[in-house]
Coordinates of C-alpha atoms and ligand atoms in Angstrom, one line a residue:
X1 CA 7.6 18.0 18.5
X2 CA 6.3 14.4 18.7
X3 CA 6.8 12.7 22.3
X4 CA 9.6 10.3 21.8
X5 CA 9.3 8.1 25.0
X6 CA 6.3 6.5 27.1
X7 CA 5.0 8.6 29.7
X8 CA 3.7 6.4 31.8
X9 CA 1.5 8.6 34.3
X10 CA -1.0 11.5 34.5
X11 CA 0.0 14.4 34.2
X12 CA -2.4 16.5 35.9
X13 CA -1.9 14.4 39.1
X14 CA 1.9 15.9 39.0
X15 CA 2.4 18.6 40.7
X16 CA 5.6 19.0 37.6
X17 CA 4.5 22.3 36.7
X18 CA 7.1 25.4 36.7
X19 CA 6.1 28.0 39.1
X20 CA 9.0 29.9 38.0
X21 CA 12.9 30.0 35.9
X22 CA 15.6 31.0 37.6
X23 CA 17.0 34.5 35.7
X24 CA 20.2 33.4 33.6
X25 CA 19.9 29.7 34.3
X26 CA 20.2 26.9 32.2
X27 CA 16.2 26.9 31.7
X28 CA 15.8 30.2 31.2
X29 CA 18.2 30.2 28.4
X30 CA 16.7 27.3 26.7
X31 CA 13.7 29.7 27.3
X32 CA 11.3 27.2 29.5
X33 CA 8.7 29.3 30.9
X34 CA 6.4 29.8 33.9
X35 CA 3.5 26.9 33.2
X36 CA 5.3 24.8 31.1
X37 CA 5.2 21.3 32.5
X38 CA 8.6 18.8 33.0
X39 CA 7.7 15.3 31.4
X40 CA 10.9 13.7 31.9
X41 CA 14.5 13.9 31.9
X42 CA 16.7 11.3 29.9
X43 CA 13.6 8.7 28.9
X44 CA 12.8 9.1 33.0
X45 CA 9.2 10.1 34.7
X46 CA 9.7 12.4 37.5
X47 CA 7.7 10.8 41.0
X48 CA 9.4 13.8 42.8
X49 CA 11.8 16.0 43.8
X50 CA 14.4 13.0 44.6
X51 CA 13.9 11.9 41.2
X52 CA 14.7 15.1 39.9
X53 CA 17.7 15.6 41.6
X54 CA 19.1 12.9 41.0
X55 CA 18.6 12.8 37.1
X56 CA 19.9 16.1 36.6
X57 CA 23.2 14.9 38.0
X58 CA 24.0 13.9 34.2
X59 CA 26.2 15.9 32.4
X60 CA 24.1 15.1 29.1
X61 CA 20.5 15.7 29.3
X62 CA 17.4 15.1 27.3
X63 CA 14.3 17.1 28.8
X64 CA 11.2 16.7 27.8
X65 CA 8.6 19.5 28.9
X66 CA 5.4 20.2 27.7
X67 CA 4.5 23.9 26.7
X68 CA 1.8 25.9 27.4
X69 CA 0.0 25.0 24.2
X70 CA -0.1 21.0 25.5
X71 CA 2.7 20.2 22.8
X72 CA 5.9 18.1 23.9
X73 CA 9.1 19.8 23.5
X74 CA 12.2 17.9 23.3
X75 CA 15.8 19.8 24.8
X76 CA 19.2 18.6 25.1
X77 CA 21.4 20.0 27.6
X78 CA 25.3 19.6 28.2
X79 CA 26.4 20.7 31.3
X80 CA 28.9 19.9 34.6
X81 CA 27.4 17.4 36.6
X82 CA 26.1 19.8 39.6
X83 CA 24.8 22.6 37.9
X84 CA 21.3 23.1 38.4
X85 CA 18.6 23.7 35.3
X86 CA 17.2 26.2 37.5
X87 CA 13.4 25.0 37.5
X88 CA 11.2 25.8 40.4
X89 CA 8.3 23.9 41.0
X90 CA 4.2 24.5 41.9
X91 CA 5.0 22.4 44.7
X92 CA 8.7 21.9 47.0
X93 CA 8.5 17.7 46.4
X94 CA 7.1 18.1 42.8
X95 CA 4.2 15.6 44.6
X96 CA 1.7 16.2 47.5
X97 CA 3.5 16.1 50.6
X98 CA 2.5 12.1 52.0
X99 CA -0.2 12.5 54.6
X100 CA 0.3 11.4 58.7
X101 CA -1.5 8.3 59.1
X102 CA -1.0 7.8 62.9
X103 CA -3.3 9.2 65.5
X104 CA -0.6 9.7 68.3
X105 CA -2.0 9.9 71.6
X106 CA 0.5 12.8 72.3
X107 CA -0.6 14.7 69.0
X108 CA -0.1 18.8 69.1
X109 CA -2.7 19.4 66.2
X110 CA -5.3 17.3 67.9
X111 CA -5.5 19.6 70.8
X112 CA -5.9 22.5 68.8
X113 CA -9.0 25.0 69.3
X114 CA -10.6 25.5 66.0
X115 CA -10.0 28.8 65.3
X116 CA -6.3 28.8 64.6
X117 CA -3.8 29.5 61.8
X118 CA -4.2 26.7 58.8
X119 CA -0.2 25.9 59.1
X120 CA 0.1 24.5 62.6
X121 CA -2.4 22.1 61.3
X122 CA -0.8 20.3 58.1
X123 CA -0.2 16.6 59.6
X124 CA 2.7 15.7 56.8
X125 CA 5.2 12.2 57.3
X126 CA 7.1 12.1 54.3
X127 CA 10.4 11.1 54.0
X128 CA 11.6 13.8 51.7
X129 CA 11.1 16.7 53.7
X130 CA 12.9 14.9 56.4
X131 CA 16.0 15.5 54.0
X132 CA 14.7 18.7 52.9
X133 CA 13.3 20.5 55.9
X134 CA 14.3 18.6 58.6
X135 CA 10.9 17.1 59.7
X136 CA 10.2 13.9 61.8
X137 CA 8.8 10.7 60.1
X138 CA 7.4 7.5 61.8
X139 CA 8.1 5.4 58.8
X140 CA 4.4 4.2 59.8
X141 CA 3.3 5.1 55.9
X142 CA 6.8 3.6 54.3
X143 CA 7.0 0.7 52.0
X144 CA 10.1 -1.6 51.0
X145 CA 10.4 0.7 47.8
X146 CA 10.3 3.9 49.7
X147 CA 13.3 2.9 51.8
X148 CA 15.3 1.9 48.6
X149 CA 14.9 4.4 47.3
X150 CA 16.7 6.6 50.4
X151 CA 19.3 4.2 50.4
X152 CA 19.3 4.5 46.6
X153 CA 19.5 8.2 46.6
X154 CA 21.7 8.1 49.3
X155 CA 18.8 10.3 51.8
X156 CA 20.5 11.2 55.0
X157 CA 20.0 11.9 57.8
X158 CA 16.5 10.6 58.3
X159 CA 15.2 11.9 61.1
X160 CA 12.8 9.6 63.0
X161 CA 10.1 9.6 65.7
X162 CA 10.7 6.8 67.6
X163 CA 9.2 7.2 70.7
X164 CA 10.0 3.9 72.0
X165 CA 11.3 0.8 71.0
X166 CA 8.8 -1.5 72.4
X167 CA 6.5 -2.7 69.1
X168 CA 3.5 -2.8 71.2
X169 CA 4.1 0.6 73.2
X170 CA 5.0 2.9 69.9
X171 CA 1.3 1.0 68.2
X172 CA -0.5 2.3 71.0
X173 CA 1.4 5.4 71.2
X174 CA 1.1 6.0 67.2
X175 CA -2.7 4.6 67.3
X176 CA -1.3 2.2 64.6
X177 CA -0.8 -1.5 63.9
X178 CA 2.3 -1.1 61.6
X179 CA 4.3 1.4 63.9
X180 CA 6.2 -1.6 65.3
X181 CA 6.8 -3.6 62.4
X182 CA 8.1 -1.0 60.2
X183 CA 11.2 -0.5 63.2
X184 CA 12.4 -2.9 60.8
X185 CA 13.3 -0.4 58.9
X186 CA 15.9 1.0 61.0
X187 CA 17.9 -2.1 60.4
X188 CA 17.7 -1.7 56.9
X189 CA 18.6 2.1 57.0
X190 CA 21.7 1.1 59.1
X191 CA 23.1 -1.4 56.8
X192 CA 23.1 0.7 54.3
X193 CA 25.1 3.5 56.0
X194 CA 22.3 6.0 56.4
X195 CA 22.6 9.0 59.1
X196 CA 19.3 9.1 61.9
X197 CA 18.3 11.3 63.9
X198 CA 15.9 9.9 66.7
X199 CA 13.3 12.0 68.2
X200 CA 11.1 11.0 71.6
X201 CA 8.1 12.5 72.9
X202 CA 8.5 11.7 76.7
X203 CA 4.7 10.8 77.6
X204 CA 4.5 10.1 81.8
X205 CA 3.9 6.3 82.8
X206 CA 3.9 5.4 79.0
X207 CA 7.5 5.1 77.1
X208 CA 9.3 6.9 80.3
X209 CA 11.6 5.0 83.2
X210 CA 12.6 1.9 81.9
X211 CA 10.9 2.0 78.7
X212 CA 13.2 5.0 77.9
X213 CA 16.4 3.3 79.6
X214 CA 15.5 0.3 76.9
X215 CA 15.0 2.5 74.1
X216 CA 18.1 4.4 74.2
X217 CA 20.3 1.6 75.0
X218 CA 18.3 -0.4 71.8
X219 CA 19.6 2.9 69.5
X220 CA 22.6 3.0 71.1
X221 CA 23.4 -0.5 69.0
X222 CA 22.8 1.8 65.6
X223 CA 26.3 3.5 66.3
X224 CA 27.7 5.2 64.7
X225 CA 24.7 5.9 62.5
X226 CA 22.5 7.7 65.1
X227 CA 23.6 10.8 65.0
X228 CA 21.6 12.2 68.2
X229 CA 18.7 11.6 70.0
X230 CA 16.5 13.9 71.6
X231 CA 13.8 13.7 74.2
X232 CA 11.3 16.3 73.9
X233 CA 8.2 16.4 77.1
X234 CA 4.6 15.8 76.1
X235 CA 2.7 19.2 75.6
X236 CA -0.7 19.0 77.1
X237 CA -3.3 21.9 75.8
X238 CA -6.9 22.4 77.6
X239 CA -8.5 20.5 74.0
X240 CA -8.2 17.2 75.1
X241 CA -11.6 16.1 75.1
X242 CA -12.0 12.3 74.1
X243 CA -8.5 12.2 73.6
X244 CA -6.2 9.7 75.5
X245 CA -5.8 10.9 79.1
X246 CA -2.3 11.8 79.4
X247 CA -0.6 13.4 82.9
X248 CA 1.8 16.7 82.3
X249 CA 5.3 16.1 82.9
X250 CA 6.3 18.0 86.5
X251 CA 9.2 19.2 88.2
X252 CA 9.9 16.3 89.7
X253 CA 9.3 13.7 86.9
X254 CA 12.2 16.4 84.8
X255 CA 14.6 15.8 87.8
X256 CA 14.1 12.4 87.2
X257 CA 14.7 11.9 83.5
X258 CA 17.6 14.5 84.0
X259 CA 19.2 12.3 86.5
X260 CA 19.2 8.9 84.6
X261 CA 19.9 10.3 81.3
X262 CA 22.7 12.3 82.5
X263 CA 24.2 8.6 83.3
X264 CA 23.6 7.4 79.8
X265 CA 25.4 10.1 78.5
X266 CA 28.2 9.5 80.5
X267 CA 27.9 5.8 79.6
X268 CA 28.2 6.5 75.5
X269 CA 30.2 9.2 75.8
X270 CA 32.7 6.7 77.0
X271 CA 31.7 4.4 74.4
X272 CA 31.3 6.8 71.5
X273 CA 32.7 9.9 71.9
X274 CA 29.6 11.8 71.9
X275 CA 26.4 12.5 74.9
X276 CA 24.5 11.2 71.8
X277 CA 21.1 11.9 74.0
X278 CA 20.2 15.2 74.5
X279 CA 16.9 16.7 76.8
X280 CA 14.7 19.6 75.7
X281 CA 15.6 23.2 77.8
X282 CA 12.2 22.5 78.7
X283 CA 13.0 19.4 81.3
X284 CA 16.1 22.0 82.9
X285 CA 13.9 24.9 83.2
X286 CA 11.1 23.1 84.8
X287 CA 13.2 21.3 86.7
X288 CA 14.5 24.5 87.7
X289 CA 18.2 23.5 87.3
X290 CA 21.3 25.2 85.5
X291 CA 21.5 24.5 81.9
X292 CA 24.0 21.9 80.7
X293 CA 27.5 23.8 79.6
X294 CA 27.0 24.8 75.9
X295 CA 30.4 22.3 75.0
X296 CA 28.0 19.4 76.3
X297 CA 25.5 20.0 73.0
X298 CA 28.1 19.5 70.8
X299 CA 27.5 20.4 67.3
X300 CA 23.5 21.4 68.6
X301 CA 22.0 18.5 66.1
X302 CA 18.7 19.2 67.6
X303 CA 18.4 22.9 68.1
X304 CA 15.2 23.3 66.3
X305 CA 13.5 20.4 68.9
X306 CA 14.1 23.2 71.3
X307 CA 17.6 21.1 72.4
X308 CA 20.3 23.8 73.2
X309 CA 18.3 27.1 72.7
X310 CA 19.2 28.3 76.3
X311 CA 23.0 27.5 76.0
X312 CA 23.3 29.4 72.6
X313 CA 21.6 32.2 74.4
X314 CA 23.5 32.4 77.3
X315 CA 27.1 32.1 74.9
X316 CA 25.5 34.6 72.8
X317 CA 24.6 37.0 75.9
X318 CA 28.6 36.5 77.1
X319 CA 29.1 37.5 73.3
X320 CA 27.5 40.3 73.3
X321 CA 27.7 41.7 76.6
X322 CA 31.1 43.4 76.0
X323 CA 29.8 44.9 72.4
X324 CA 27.1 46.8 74.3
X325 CA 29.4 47.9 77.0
X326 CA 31.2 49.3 74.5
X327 CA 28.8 51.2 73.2
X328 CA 27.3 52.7 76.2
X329 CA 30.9 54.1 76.7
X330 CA 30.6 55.9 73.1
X331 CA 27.3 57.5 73.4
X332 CA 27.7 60.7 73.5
X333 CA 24.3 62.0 74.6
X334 CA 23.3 59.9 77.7
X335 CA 19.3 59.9 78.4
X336 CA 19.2 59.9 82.3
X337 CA 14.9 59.7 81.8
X338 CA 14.0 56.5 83.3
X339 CA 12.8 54.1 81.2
X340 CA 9.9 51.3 81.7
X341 CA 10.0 48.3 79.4
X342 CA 7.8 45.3 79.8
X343 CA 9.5 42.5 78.6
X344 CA 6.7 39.6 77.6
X345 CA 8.0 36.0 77.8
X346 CA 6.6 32.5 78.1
X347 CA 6.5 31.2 81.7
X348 CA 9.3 28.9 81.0
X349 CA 11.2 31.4 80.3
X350 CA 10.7 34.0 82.8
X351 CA 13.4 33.3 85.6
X352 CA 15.7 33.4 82.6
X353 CA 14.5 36.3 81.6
X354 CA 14.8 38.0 84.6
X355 CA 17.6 37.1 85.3
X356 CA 19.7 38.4 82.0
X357 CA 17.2 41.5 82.2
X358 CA 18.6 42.6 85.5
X359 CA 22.5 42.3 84.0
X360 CA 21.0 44.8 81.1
X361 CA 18.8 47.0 83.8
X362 CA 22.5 47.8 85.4
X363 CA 24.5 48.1 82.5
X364 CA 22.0 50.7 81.0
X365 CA 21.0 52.5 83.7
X366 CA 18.3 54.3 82.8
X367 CA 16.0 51.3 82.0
X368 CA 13.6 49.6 84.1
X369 CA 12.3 45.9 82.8
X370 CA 9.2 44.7 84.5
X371 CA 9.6 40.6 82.8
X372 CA 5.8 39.5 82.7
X373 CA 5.0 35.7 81.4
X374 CA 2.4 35.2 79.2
X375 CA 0.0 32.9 81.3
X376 CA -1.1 31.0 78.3
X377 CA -5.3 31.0 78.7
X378 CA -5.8 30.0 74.6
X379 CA -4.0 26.4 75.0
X380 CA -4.3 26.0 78.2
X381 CA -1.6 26.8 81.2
X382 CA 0.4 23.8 80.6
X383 CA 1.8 25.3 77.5
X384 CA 4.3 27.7 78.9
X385 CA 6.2 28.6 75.7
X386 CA 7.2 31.9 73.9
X387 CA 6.4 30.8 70.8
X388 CA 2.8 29.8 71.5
X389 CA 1.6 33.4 73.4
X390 CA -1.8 34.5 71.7
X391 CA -2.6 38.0 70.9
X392 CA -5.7 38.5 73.7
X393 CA -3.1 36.3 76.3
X394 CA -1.0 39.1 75.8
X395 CA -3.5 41.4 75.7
X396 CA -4.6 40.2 79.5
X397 CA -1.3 40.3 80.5
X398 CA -0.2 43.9 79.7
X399 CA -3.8 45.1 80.7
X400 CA -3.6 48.4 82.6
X401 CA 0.1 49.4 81.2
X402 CA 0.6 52.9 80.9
X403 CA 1.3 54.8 77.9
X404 CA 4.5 55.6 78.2
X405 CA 5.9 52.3 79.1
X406 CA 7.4 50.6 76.2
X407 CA 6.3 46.8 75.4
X408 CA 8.5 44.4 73.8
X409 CA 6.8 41.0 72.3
X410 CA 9.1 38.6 70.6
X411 CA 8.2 38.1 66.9
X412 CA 8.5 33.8 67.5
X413 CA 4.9 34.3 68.4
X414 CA 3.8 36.4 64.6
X415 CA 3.1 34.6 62.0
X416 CA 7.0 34.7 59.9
X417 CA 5.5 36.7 57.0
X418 CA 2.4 38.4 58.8
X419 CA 2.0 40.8 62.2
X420 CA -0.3 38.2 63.2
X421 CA -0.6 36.0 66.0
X422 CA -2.0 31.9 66.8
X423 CA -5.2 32.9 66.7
X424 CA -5.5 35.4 64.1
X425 CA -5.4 38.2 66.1
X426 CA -3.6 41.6 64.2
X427 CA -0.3 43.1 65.9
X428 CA -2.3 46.3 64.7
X429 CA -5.2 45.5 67.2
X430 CA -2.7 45.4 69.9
X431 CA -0.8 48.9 68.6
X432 CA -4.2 50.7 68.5
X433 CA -4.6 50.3 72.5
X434 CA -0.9 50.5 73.2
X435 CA 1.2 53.2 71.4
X436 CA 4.4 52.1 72.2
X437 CA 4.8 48.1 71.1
X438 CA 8.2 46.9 70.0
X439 CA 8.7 44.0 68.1
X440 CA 12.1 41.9 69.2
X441 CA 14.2 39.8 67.2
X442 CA 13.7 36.4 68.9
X443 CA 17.8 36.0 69.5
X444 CA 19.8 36.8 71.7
X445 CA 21.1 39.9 70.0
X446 CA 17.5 41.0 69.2
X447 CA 16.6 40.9 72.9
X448 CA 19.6 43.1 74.0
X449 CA 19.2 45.7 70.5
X450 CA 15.4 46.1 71.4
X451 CA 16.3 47.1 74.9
X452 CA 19.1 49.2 74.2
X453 CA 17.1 51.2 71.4
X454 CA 14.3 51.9 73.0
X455 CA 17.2 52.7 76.3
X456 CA 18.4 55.6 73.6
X457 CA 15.6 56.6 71.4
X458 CA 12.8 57.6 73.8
Ligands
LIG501 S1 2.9 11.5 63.5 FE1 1.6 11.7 65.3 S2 2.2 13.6 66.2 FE2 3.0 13.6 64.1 S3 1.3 14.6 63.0 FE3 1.0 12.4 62.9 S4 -0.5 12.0 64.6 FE4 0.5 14.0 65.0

């Protein structure tokens, strides 16, 4: 079939190609097949996956694709206005992801050792997998078209790292000349109705005190399109040679920023309804302070930033404290052998820890939880996270345990689809020294399950 419209771009710098058809969908019926290449939809090029989505809202369509002999193929498709053709693409945006062009001072992936797993290092800032996947943009690589096209598209929430309101602070911050023009932005997104989610990396003596005072009450005039704010601490690794000198974030600094936000949330929760500014577990637990009430995170907008984790945990624990009772009482073959269990955590973590260990310890009965931390020698010991313990860490830290105590490791520190941890080191390595290693759902559940099963099964 002849191609009716201009196509206006190349091709092979599209990343339009199917990967795969969805079994009994719309494509799969018209008989598109794995290879063949989307042109365009109703006389329309496809930039990306916004594109595409929003085109295949028509009820009447007319596809073009190009097969897997290079011809152009021509279908029409009726159909109700959501359904979905059922396409997947070689790539999630149908376009490379936009690359970070900032050079943040406070950057993660430039304190990274070499050797260490290929996707903690991907910088990406693109606006569409802030709506897709949730990630963080600057809006440092953004033109005027790019934000049309969110309002266009209607793309929200956008979720921002701001840092700081002050131009010249977030440039230096970024390690870029635009990051304080493009705020500008903002303005437009809030105009034009558009949900944001702000994000700050607390840095000491650089957007903190009354930097941080100004910046949230600056956001606080975006009402009621902010949706939250969240204030995350810097994370310092050992790998910061020639990098910007930058001071950890102690106990007492946490006390601090607890204090003063505490008052702003007060302040807009009279004004708005909502604490609207939330702070990282991390500032509580260092600070060594009880967790805000789990009612005070409201609808948990910022759970993945690590905002929250401890008060789902602890409402979870409550949960499920009563279900295991209640299943201790049904057994019907006790084990009276005792038990030893080390439990690895991040440092963090480890009062916590303890602290719910020794509620399971006398509930079981026959279990006894030695809670080590992970001292974290591969970043460096400012990083005191469960998520970022290493294979040899954990190695150092279990060194000498016996073979009949039972070790239980997390699985936020594997790789999601792999028994492998940061640095490439095999969960099978680990197994070959110690026979009994048990892998724990990182949850609250998963933490009490691993514990009672191994409490039963030994
Ligand atoms: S925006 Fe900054 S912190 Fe994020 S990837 Fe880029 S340089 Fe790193």
């Amino acid at each position: 079939m002849k191609n009716k419209y201009e196509t206006s771009y190349n091709l092979k710098d599209r990343a339009n190609i199917i990967k795969d058809v969805i079994k009994d969908s719309i494509s799969a019926e018209m008989g598109i097949a794995k290879g063949f290449k989307l042109v365009s939809i109703n006389g329309s090029n496809i930039t990306d996956i916004l594109d595409y989505k929003y085109l295949i809202t028509d009820e009447y369509l007319e596809i073009e694709f190009e097969n897997l002999q290079g011809e152009i193929e021509i279908y029409e498709v009726e159909k109700e206005q959501y359904d979905d053709l059922g396409l997947l693409f070689e790539t999630e945006l149908i376009d490379k992801p936009r690359n970070c062009h900032n050079k943040c001072i406070f950057c993660f992936m430039e304190q990274l050792p070499d050797k260490v797993r290929d996707t903690l290092i991907f910088k990406d800032d693109d606006y569409r997998l802030s709506f897709f996947s949730g990630n963080y943009i600057t809006l440092t690589n953004m033109k005027e078209s790019d934000i049309e096209r969110i309002i266009k598209y209607r793309i929200s929430p956008i979720n921002i790292s701001l840092h700081t309101t002050n131009e010249a602070v977030r440039c230096m911050m970024l390690n870029n000349k635009n990051a304080g023009k493009v705020l500008k932005y903002i303005d437009r997104l809030f105009e034009a109705k558009i949900d944001m989610n702000i994000q700050i990396v607390l840095c000491k003596d650089i957007n903190d005190k009354e930097l941080l005072y100004k910046t949230l009450q600056d956001v606080s005039k975006y009402m009621p399109m902010i949706k939250s704010i969240c204030i995350v601490p810097v994370g310092i690794s050992k790998y910061r040679d020639n990098l910007y000198k930058l001071n950890p974030i102690e106990k007492e600094d946490c006390l601090d920023v607890i204090e003063n936000v505490s008052k702003f949330q007060q302040k807009f929760k009279k004004k708005f309804g909502t604490n609207l500014v939330y702070l990282s577990d991390e500032f509580y637990l260092k600070a060594e302070i009880d967790i805000p009430a789990y009612k005070e995170y409201e609808d948990f907008p910022q759970l993945e930033n690590g905002v929250g984790m401890i008060a789902v945990f602890e409402n979870e624990f409550r949960t499920e404290i009563p279900k295991l009772k209640r299943k201790i009482t049904n057994l019907t073959k006790v084990n009276n052998d005792k038990i030893d269990i080390i439990m690895l955590t991040g440092k963090i973590t480890y009062n916590y820890i303890k602290e719910k260990s020794k509620i399971l310890e006398e509930l079981i009965g026959n279990v006894n939880i030695d809670v080590r931390y992970v001292e974290n020698n591969y970043f460096g010991t400012n990083i005191t996270v469960t998520g970022l313990m290493t294979g040899n860490d954990i190695l150092e830290t279990i060194k000498g345990a016996h073979n009949n105590m039972t070790i239980v490791i997390p699985d936020v520190c594997l790789k999601e689809d792999e028994a492998i941890f940061l640095e490439d080191v095999k969960l099978e390595d680990l197994k070959s020294k110690y026979n009994n290693i048990v892998i724990s759902e990182t949850s609250t559940k998963g933490f009490i399950d691993a514990i009672y099963n191994i409490s039963i099964n030994k």
